[in-house]
Tab-separated table of C-alpha atoms in Angstrom:
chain	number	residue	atom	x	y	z
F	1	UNK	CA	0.000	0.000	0.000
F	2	UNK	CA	1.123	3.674	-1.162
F	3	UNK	CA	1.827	5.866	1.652
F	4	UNK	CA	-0.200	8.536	-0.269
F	5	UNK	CA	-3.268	7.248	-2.434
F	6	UNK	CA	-5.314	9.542	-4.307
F	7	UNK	CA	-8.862	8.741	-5.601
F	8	UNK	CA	-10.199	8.697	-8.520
F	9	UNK	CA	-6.999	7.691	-10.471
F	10	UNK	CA	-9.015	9.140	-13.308
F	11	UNK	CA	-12.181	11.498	-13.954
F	12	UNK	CA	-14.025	12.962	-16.976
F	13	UNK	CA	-16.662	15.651	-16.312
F	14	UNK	CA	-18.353	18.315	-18.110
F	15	UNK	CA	-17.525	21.915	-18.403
F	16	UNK	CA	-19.084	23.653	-15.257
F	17	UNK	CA	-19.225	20.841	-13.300
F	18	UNK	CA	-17.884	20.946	-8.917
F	19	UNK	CA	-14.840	17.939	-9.178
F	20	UNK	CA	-13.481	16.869	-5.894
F	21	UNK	CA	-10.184	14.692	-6.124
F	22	UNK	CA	-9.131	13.205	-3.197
F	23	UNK	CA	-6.044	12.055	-1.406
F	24	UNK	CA	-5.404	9.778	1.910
F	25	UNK	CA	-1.841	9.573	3.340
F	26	UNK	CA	-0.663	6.758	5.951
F	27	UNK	CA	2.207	8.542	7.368
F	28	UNK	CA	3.178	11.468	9.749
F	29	UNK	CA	3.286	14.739	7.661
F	30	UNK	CA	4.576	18.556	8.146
F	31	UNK	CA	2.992	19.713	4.726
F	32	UNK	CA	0.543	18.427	2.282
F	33	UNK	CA	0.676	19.481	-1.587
F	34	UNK	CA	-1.457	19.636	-4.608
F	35	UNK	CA	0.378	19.930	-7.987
F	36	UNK	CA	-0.709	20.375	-11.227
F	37	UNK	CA	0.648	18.615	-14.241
F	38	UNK	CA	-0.334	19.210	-17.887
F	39	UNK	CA	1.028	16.867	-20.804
F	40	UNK	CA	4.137	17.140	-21.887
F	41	UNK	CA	4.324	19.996	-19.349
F	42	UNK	CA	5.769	20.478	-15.729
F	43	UNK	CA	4.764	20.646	-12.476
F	44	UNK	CA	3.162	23.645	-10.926
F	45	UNK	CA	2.674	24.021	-7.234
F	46	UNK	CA	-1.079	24.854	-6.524
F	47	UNK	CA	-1.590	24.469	-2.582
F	48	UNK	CA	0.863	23.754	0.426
F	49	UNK	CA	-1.129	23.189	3.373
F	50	UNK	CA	-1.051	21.844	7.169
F	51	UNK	CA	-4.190	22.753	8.416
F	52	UNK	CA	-7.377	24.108	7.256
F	53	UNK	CA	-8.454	25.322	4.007
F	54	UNK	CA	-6.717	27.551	1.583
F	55	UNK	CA	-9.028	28.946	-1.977
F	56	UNK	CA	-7.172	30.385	-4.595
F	57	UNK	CA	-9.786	31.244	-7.480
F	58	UNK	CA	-11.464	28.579	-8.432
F	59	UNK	CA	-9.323	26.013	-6.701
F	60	UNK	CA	-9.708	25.127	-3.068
F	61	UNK	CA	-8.103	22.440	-0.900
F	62	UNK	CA	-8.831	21.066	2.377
F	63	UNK	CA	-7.093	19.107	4.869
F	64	UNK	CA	-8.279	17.010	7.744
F	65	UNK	CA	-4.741	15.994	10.098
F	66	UNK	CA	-6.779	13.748	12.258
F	67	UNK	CA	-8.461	11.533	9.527
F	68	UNK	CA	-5.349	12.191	7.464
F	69	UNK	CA	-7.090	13.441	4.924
F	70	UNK	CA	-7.271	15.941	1.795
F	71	UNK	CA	-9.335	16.933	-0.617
F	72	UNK	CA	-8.869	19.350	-3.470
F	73	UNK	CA	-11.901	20.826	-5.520
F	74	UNK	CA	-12.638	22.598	-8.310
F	75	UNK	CA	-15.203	25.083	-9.140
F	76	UNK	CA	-16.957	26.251	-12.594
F	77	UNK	CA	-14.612	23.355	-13.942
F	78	UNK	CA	-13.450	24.477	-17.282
F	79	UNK	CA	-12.084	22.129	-19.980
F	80	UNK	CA	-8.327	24.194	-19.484
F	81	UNK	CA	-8.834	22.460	-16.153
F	82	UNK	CA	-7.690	19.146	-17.675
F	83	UNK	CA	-4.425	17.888	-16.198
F	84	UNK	CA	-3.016	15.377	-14.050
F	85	UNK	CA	-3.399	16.282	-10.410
F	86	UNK	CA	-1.308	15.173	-7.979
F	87	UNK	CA	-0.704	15.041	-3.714
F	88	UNK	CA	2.286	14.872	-2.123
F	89	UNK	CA	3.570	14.718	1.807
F	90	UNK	CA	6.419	16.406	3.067
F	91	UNK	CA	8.185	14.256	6.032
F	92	UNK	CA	11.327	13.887	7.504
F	93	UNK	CA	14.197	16.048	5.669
F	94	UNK	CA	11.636	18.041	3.622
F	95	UNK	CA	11.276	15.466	0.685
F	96	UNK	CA	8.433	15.039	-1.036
F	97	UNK	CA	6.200	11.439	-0.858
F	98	UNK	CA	3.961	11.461	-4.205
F	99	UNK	CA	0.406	10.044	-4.994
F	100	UNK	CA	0.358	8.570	-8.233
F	101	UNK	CA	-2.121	11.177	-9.839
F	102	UNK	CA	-5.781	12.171	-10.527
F	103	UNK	CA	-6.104	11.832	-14.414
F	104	UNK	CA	-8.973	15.048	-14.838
F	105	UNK	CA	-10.353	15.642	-18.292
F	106	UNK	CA	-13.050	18.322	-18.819
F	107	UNK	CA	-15.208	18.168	-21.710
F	108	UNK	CA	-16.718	21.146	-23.608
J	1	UNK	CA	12.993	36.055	-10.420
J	2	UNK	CA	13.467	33.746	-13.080
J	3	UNK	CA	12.200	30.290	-11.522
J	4	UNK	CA	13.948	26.774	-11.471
J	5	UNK	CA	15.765	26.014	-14.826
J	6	UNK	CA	16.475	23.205	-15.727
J	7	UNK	CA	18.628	22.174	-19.011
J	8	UNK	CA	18.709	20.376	-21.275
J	9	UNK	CA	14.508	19.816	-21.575
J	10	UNK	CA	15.176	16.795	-23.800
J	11	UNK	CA	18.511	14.509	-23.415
J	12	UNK	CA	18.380	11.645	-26.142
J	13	UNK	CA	21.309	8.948	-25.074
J	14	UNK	CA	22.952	5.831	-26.021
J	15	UNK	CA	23.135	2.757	-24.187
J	16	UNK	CA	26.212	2.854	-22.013
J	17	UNK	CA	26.684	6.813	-22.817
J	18	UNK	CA	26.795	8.918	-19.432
J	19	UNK	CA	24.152	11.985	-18.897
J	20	UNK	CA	24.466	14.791	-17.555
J	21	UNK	CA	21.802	16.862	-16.095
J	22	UNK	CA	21.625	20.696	-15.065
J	23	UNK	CA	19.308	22.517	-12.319
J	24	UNK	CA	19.684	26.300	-11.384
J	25	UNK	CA	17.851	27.123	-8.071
J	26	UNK	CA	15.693	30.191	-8.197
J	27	UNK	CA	17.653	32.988	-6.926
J	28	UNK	CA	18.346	32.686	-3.410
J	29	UNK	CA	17.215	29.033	-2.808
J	30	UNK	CA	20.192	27.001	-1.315
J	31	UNK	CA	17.806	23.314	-1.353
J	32	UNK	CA	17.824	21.039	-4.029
J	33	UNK	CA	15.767	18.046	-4.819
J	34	UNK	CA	16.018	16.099	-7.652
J	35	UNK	CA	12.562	13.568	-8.335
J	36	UNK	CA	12.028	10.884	-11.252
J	37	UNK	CA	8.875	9.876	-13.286
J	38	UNK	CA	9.036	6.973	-14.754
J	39	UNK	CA	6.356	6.346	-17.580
J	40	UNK	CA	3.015	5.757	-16.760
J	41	UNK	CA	4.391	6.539	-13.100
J	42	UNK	CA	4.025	8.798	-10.099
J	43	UNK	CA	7.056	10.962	-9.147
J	44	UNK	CA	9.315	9.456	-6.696
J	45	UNK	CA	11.987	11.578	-4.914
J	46	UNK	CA	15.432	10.661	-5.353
J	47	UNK	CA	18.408	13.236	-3.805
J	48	UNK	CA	18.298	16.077	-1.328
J	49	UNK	CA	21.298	18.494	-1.626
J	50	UNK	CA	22.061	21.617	0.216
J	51	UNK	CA	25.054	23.608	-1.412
J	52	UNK	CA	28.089	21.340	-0.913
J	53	UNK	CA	26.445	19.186	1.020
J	54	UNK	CA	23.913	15.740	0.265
J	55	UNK	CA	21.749	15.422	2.992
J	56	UNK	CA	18.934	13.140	1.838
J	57	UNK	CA	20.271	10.216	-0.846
J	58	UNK	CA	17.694	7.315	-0.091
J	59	UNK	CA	15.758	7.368	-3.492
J	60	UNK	CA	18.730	7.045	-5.780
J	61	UNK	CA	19.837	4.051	-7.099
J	62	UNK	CA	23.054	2.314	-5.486
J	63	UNK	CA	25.243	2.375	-8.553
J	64	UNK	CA	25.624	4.646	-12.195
J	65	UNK	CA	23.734	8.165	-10.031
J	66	UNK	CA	25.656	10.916	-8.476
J	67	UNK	CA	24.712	14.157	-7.624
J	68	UNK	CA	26.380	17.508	-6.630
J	69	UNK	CA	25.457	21.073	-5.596
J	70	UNK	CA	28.500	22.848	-5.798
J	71	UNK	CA	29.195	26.038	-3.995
J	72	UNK	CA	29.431	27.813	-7.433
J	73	UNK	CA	27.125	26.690	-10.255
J	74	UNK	CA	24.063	24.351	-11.104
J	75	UNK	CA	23.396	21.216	-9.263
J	76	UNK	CA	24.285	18.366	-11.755
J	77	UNK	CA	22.293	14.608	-11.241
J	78	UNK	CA	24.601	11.921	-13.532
J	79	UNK	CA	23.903	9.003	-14.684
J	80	UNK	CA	26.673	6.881	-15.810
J	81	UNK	CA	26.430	4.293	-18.326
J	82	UNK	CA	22.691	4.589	-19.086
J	83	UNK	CA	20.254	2.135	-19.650
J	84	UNK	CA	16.733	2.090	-21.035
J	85	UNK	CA	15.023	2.077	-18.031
J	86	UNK	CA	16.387	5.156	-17.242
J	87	UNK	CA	14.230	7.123	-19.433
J	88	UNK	CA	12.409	8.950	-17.731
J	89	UNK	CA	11.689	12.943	-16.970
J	90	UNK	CA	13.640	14.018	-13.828
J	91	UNK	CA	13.026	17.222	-12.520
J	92	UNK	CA	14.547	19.292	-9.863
J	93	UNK	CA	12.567	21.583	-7.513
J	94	UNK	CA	14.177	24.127	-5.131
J	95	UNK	CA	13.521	25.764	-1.620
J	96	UNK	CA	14.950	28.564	0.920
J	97	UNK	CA	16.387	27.955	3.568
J	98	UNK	CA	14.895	25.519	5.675
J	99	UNK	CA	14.158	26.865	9.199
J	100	UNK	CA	14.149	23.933	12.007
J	101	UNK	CA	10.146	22.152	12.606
J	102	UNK	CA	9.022	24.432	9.783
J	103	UNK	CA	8.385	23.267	6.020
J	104	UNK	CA	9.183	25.467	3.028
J	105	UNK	CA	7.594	24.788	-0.423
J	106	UNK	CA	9.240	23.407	-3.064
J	107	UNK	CA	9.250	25.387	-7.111
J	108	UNK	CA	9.592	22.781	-9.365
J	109	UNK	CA	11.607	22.808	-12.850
J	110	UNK	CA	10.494	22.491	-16.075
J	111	UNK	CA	11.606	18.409	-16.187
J	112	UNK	CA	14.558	17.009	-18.251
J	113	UNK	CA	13.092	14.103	-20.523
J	114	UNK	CA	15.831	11.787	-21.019
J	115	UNK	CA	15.357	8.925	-23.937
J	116	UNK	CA	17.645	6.323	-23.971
J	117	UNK	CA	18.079	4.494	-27.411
């Protein structure tokens, strides 16, 4: 078993629709982060959270440290939305532990 | 602020040929990280370097990777005599200085894709 799973390993949705990707993690943490991944592309840094909630536009992410778990949704989805979406743990000496990615596709 | 740079983007290579790969913190980040894809996989974290220093080496394989973050210049990930199943995209991501029980995020570079023929 991963130390960080994410769920759904892949969604399709239509354009406007409220997507919630989700992400479990077995191990003690200091940070949790969504990134953002388009094809061929690299990897942008969307949310670093420990607590809470943090909303930037359209994108907001949750956290829950005693259920160790996070969510990350998205609002007005739009088909530029489409990427591969990924969680990741900080522990220890600051590395990063990844999930193995939310495959979202938005359709017009 | 120019952000993490990484070069080259795409690395084509020989069996048995050694590679050589380049990552330039952003300006005034002294922490180094250095992750693998592997096709079809997640990113998996392979070297922690501070300048002159390695502090975190658990991901990388035992034999054919170094790595280096010299006080002067780019930190370099080799891979000596490469095989296919090192192609892969490797990217390097960068921090500030790391202050003790706190976590600092992590910029990530644009990924080297390395083929190996």
């Amino acid at each position: 078993k991963n130390e960080v799973e994410q769920s759904p390993q892949n969604l399709t949705a239509q354009e406007g629709e409220f997507i919630t990707i989700n992400c479990s993690y077995s191990v003690g943490i200091s940070a949790l982060h969504w990134l953002q991944q388009h094809p061929g592309g690299g990897i942008v840094s969307l949310f670093m959270l420990s607590s809470g909630k943090k909303k930037h536009g359209r994108l907001i992410a949750t956290i829950n440290i005693q259920e160790k778990h996070s969510s990350l949704h998205i609002t007005a989805s739009h088909p530029r939305d489409s990427a591969v979406y990924i969680c990741a743990a900080s522990q220890g000496a600051q590395k990063l532990v990844f999930g193995q990615g939310t495959r979202l596709t938005i359709n017009p | 602020n120019a952000g993490v740079m990484q070069n080259p983007r795409h690395l084509v290579r020989r069996r048995g040929q050694e590679a050589r790969l380049r990552c330039s913190p952003m300006k005034g980040h002294s922490h180094v990280y250095w992750y693998r894809q592997l096709p079809e996989e997640g990113l998996k974290f392979m070297v922690y370097l501070q300048k002159e220093n390695i502090i975190d080496e658990s991901g990388m394989p035992k034999e054919r990777f170094s790595a280096e973050f010299p006080k002067e210049g780019p930190s370099i990930l080799r891979i000596q005599q490469v095989v296919r199943g090192d192609s892969a995209a490797y990217f390097c991501a960068s921090s500030p200085r790391v202050w003790a029980g706190s976590y600092n995020e992590q910029f990530f570079g644009p990924g080297t894709r390395l083929t190996v023929l």
